[in-house]
Amino acid sequence: MSLSRILRLAPRCQFGKTFNNGQLGMLQAIRPVTLRVEQAKPIPIRDHDEKNMNLKRPMTPFMIIAPQVQWLLSFTHRISGVAMAAYLVSFGIGTLVLPQDISTYIAAVDAMNIPSPILYAARVLMVWPFTYHGVNGIRHLIWDMGKLLNIKQVVFSGYLILGLSIVLALGLAS
């Protein structure tokens, strides 16, 4: 339908008059409004923590919950994965870029006369991310089978894998 036809068929609206069907014109249907200017009330500036304390909301969990074995071991698992990736990338690039083979660099470390406890501690620190990540990966596979998911079992297995990874690292570093 064209716009001109719609305008012809529409009833003529006259402001302020009542039509024969009982409807009011445009001005009678709108109530009068008076505007008044007032000074805005100042909004008290409070920081996020003050507002939440006044509303009696709890603080965020990382601020009120003591460190737990579960999230500490999860964080350690991620960090050990990053450490392993850094070792592998640096050793891989080192074998491509450095001019001599690894035996030359081992002889250079031996020539430094570093005390053996310090060398042993360095080897343990180099091996531990691999042992921890591997043992914790086995624990995750056990979880995927639906076992050891009770909180007590999770905490116990966390301590177990931590101890087992340290023992393995000490054994591999010797």
mmCIF file of C-alpha atoms in Angstrom:
data_model
loop_
_atom_site.group_PDB
_atom_site.id
_atom_site.type_symbol
_atom_site.label_atom_id
_atom_site.label_comp_id
_atom_site.label_asym_id
_atom_site.label_seq_id
_atom_site.Cartn_x
_atom_site.Cartn_y
_atom_site.Cartn_z
ATOM 1 C CA MET A 1 0.000 0.000 0.000
ATOM 2 C CA SER A 2 1.437 3.375 -0.932
ATOM 3 C CA LEU A 3 2.092 6.137 1.589
ATOM 4 C CA SER A 4 -0.395 8.497 -0.060
ATOM 5 C CA ARG A 5 -3.184 5.912 0.240
ATOM 6 C CA ILE A 6 -2.393 5.332 3.955
ATOM 7 C CA LEU A 7 -2.527 9.076 4.622
ATOM 8 C CA ARG A 8 -5.876 9.373 2.801
ATOM 9 C CA LEU A 9 -7.476 6.503 4.714
ATOM 10 C CA ALA A 10 -6.164 7.542 8.151
ATOM 11 C CA PRO A 11 -8.605 9.600 10.226
ATOM 12 C CA ARG A 12 -7.756 13.219 10.519
ATOM 13 C CA CYS A 13 -6.220 13.834 13.925
ATOM 14 C CA GLN A 14 -7.138 17.121 15.452
ATOM 15 C CA PHE A 15 -5.299 18.091 18.633
ATOM 16 C CA GLY A 16 -7.439 18.551 21.712
ATOM 17 C CA LYS A 17 -10.709 17.240 20.273
ATOM 18 C CA THR A 18 -12.627 14.100 21.065
ATOM 19 C CA PHE A 19 -13.459 11.917 18.098
ATOM 20 C CA ASN A 20 -16.809 10.198 17.620
ATOM 21 C CA ASN A 21 -15.247 6.841 18.627
ATOM 22 C CA GLY A 22 -14.351 8.163 22.118
ATOM 23 C CA GLN A 23 -10.631 8.572 21.574
ATOM 24 C CA LEU A 24 -8.882 11.741 22.654
ATOM 25 C CA GLY A 25 -6.797 13.911 20.414
ATOM 26 C CA MET A 26 -3.032 14.079 20.901
ATOM 27 C CA LEU A 27 -2.889 17.006 23.333
ATOM 28 C CA GLN A 28 -5.647 15.703 25.622
ATOM 29 C CA ALA A 29 -3.918 12.311 25.987
ATOM 30 C CA ILE A 30 -0.680 13.840 27.333
ATOM 31 C CA ARG A 31 -0.666 15.172 30.886
ATOM 32 C CA PRO A 32 1.033 18.480 31.572
ATOM 33 C CA VAL A 33 4.520 18.350 33.074
ATOM 34 C CA THR A 34 6.405 21.079 34.885
ATOM 35 C CA LEU A 35 10.173 20.962 35.094
ATOM 36 C CA ARG A 36 12.074 22.039 38.155
ATOM 37 C CA VAL A 37 15.843 22.498 38.434
ATOM 38 C CA GLU A 38 17.476 21.090 41.557
ATOM 39 C CA GLN A 39 21.023 20.804 42.730
ATOM 40 C CA ALA A 40 22.324 17.265 42.234
ATOM 41 C CA LYS A 41 23.119 15.370 45.407
ATOM 42 C CA PRO A 42 26.817 14.563 45.666
ATOM 43 C CA ILE A 43 27.598 10.877 45.300
ATOM 44 C CA PRO A 44 29.957 9.717 48.027
ATOM 45 C CA ILE A 45 33.134 8.422 46.448
ATOM 46 C CA ARG A 46 33.987 5.039 47.917
ATOM 47 C CA ASP A 47 36.330 2.462 46.614
ATOM 48 C CA HIS A 48 35.259 -1.052 45.716
ATOM 49 C CA ASP A 49 36.270 -2.610 49.040
ATOM 50 C CA GLU A 50 34.451 -0.007 51.186
ATOM 51 C CA LYS A 51 31.269 -0.463 49.185
ATOM 52 C CA ASN A 52 31.379 -4.247 49.551
ATOM 53 C CA MET A 53 32.131 -4.022 53.272
ATOM 54 C CA ASN A 54 29.145 -1.688 53.792
ATOM 55 C CA LEU A 55 26.946 -4.137 51.869
ATOM 56 C CA LYS A 56 28.347 -6.972 54.054
ATOM 57 C CA ARG A 57 29.647 -8.884 51.031
ATOM 58 C CA PRO A 58 32.483 -11.376 51.515
ATOM 59 C CA MET A 59 35.952 -10.544 50.275
ATOM 60 C CA THR A 60 37.242 -12.342 47.205
ATOM 61 C CA PRO A 61 38.351 -15.924 47.896
ATOM 62 C CA PHE A 62 42.045 -15.449 47.214
ATOM 63 C CA MET A 63 42.143 -12.881 50.018
ATOM 64 C CA ILE A 64 40.469 -14.965 52.699
ATOM 65 C CA ILE A 65 41.241 -18.598 51.882
ATOM 66 C CA ALA A 66 44.506 -20.056 53.125
ATOM 67 C CA PRO A 67 46.744 -21.738 50.558
ATOM 68 C CA GLN A 68 45.530 -25.230 49.774
ATOM 69 C CA VAL A 69 47.448 -28.216 48.466
ATOM 70 C CA GLN A 70 45.173 -28.560 45.434
ATOM 71 C CA TRP A 71 45.792 -25.160 43.922
ATOM 72 C CA LEU A 72 49.449 -25.033 44.948
ATOM 73 C CA LEU A 73 50.100 -28.309 43.122
ATOM 74 C CA SER A 74 48.066 -27.168 40.126
ATOM 75 C CA PHE A 75 50.134 -23.997 39.931
ATOM 76 C CA THR A 76 53.348 -26.030 40.329
ATOM 77 C CA HIS A 77 52.249 -28.374 37.538
ATOM 78 C CA ARG A 78 51.869 -25.433 35.176
ATOM 79 C CA ILE A 79 55.174 -23.866 36.208
ATOM 80 C CA SER A 80 56.989 -27.192 35.768
ATOM 81 C CA GLY A 81 55.526 -27.461 32.259
ATOM 82 C CA VAL A 82 56.843 -23.995 31.423
ATOM 83 C CA ALA A 83 60.257 -24.894 32.886
ATOM 84 C CA MET A 84 60.416 -28.082 30.800
ATOM 85 C CA ALA A 85 59.528 -26.160 27.663
ATOM 86 C CA ALA A 86 62.206 -23.565 28.443
ATOM 87 C CA TYR A 87 64.819 -26.306 29.005
ATOM 88 C CA LEU A 88 63.967 -28.101 25.802
ATOM 89 C CA VAL A 89 63.868 -24.973 23.656
ATOM 90 C CA SER A 90 67.111 -23.564 25.079
ATOM 91 C CA PHE A 91 68.964 -26.881 24.771
ATOM 92 C CA GLY A 92 67.599 -27.407 21.283
ATOM 93 C CA ILE A 93 68.639 -23.973 20.101
ATOM 94 C CA GLY A 94 71.965 -24.396 21.915
ATOM 95 C CA THR A 95 72.777 -27.586 20.003
ATOM 96 C CA LEU A 96 72.051 -25.822 16.721
ATOM 97 C CA VAL A 97 73.866 -22.562 17.436
ATOM 98 C CA LEU A 98 76.859 -23.410 19.650
ATOM 99 C CA PRO A 99 80.061 -24.329 17.790
ATOM 100 C CA GLN A 100 81.223 -27.343 19.874
ATOM 101 C CA ASP A 101 79.446 -30.460 21.037
ATOM 102 C CA ILE A 102 78.167 -31.036 24.592
ATOM 103 C CA SER A 103 81.322 -32.797 25.818
ATOM 104 C CA THR A 104 83.291 -29.561 25.443
ATOM 105 C CA TYR A 105 80.880 -27.704 27.697
ATOM 106 C CA ILE A 106 80.851 -30.518 30.280
ATOM 107 C CA ALA A 107 84.657 -30.348 30.381
ATOM 108 C CA ALA A 108 84.430 -26.565 30.862
ATOM 109 C CA VAL A 109 82.089 -27.012 33.849
ATOM 110 C CA ASP A 110 84.456 -29.625 35.314
ATOM 111 C CA ALA A 111 87.357 -27.176 34.898
ATOM 112 C CA MET A 112 85.520 -24.596 37.045
ATOM 113 C CA ASN A 113 85.987 -26.828 40.112
ATOM 114 C CA ILE A 114 82.447 -26.201 41.378
ATOM 115 C CA PRO A 115 81.852 -28.154 44.625
ATOM 116 C CA SER A 116 79.942 -31.385 44.047
ATOM 117 C CA PRO A 117 77.003 -30.512 46.414
ATOM 118 C CA ILE A 118 76.302 -27.415 44.321
ATOM 119 C CA LEU A 119 76.472 -29.423 41.094
ATOM 120 C CA TYR A 120 74.195 -32.075 42.604
ATOM 121 C CA ALA A 121 71.660 -29.402 43.668
ATOM 122 C CA ALA A 122 71.764 -27.926 40.161
ATOM 123 C CA ARG A 123 71.135 -31.373 38.630
ATOM 124 C CA VAL A 124 68.221 -31.951 41.019
ATOM 125 C CA LEU A 125 66.732 -28.585 40.055
ATOM 126 C CA MET A 126 67.136 -29.455 36.389
ATOM 127 C CA VAL A 127 65.527 -32.903 36.730
ATOM 128 C CA TRP A 128 62.736 -32.135 39.222
ATOM 129 C CA PRO A 129 60.322 -30.390 36.787
ATOM 130 C CA PHE A 130 60.408 -33.482 34.554
ATOM 131 C CA THR A 131 59.775 -35.916 37.412
ATOM 132 C CA TYR A 132 57.072 -33.766 38.997
ATOM 133 C CA HIS A 133 55.263 -33.125 35.723
ATOM 134 C CA GLY A 134 55.426 -36.795 34.772
ATOM 135 C CA VAL A 135 54.183 -38.138 38.125
ATOM 136 C CA ASN A 136 51.472 -35.475 38.364
ATOM 137 C CA GLY A 137 50.428 -36.312 34.798
ATOM 138 C CA ILE A 138 49.869 -39.909 35.904
ATOM 139 C CA ARG A 139 47.726 -38.595 38.763
ATOM 140 C CA HIS A 140 45.655 -36.628 36.241
ATOM 141 C CA LEU A 141 45.178 -39.780 34.159
ATOM 142 C CA ILE A 142 43.940 -41.568 37.292
ATOM 143 C CA TRP A 143 41.495 -38.694 37.844
ATOM 144 C CA ASP A 144 40.319 -39.055 34.246
ATOM 145 C CA MET A 145 39.376 -42.650 35.076
ATOM 146 C CA GLY A 146 37.164 -41.294 37.879
ATOM 147 C CA LYS A 147 39.349 -42.453 40.768
ATOM 148 C CA LEU A 148 40.879 -40.564 43.712
ATOM 149 C CA LEU A 149 38.426 -37.663 43.382
ATOM 150 C CA ASN A 150 37.489 -37.464 47.071
ATOM 151 C CA ILE A 151 39.039 -34.382 48.731
ATOM 152 C CA LYS A 152 41.020 -36.489 51.217
ATOM 153 C CA GLN A 153 42.302 -38.676 48.386
ATOM 154 C CA VAL A 154 43.212 -35.619 46.310
ATOM 155 C CA VAL A 155 45.211 -34.108 49.180
ATOM 156 C CA PHE A 156 46.905 -37.426 50.000
ATOM 157 C CA SER A 157 47.788 -38.093 46.356
ATOM 158 C CA GLY A 158 49.113 -34.523 46.105
ATOM 159 C CA TYR A 159 51.537 -35.066 48.966
ATOM 160 C CA LEU A 160 52.395 -38.481 47.556
ATOM 161 C CA ILE A 161 53.299 -37.193 44.101
ATOM 162 C CA LEU A 162 55.257 -34.318 45.612
ATOM 163 C CA GLY A 163 57.348 -36.733 47.704
ATOM 164 C CA LEU A 164 57.684 -39.266 44.900
ATOM 165 C CA SER A 165 58.839 -36.614 42.427
ATOM 166 C CA ILE A 166 61.481 -35.353 44.854
ATOM 167 C CA VAL A 167 62.751 -38.904 45.486
ATOM 168 C CA LEU A 168 62.882 -39.565 41.722
ATOM 169 C CA ALA A 169 64.687 -36.278 41.092
ATOM 170 C CA LEU A 170 67.245 -37.058 43.811
ATOM 171 C CA GLY A 171 67.778 -40.520 42.316
ATOM 172 C CA LEU A 172 68.092 -39.339 38.726
ATOM 173 C CA ALA A 173 70.455 -36.491 39.635
ATOM 174 C CA SER A 174 72.976 -38.766 41.381
#
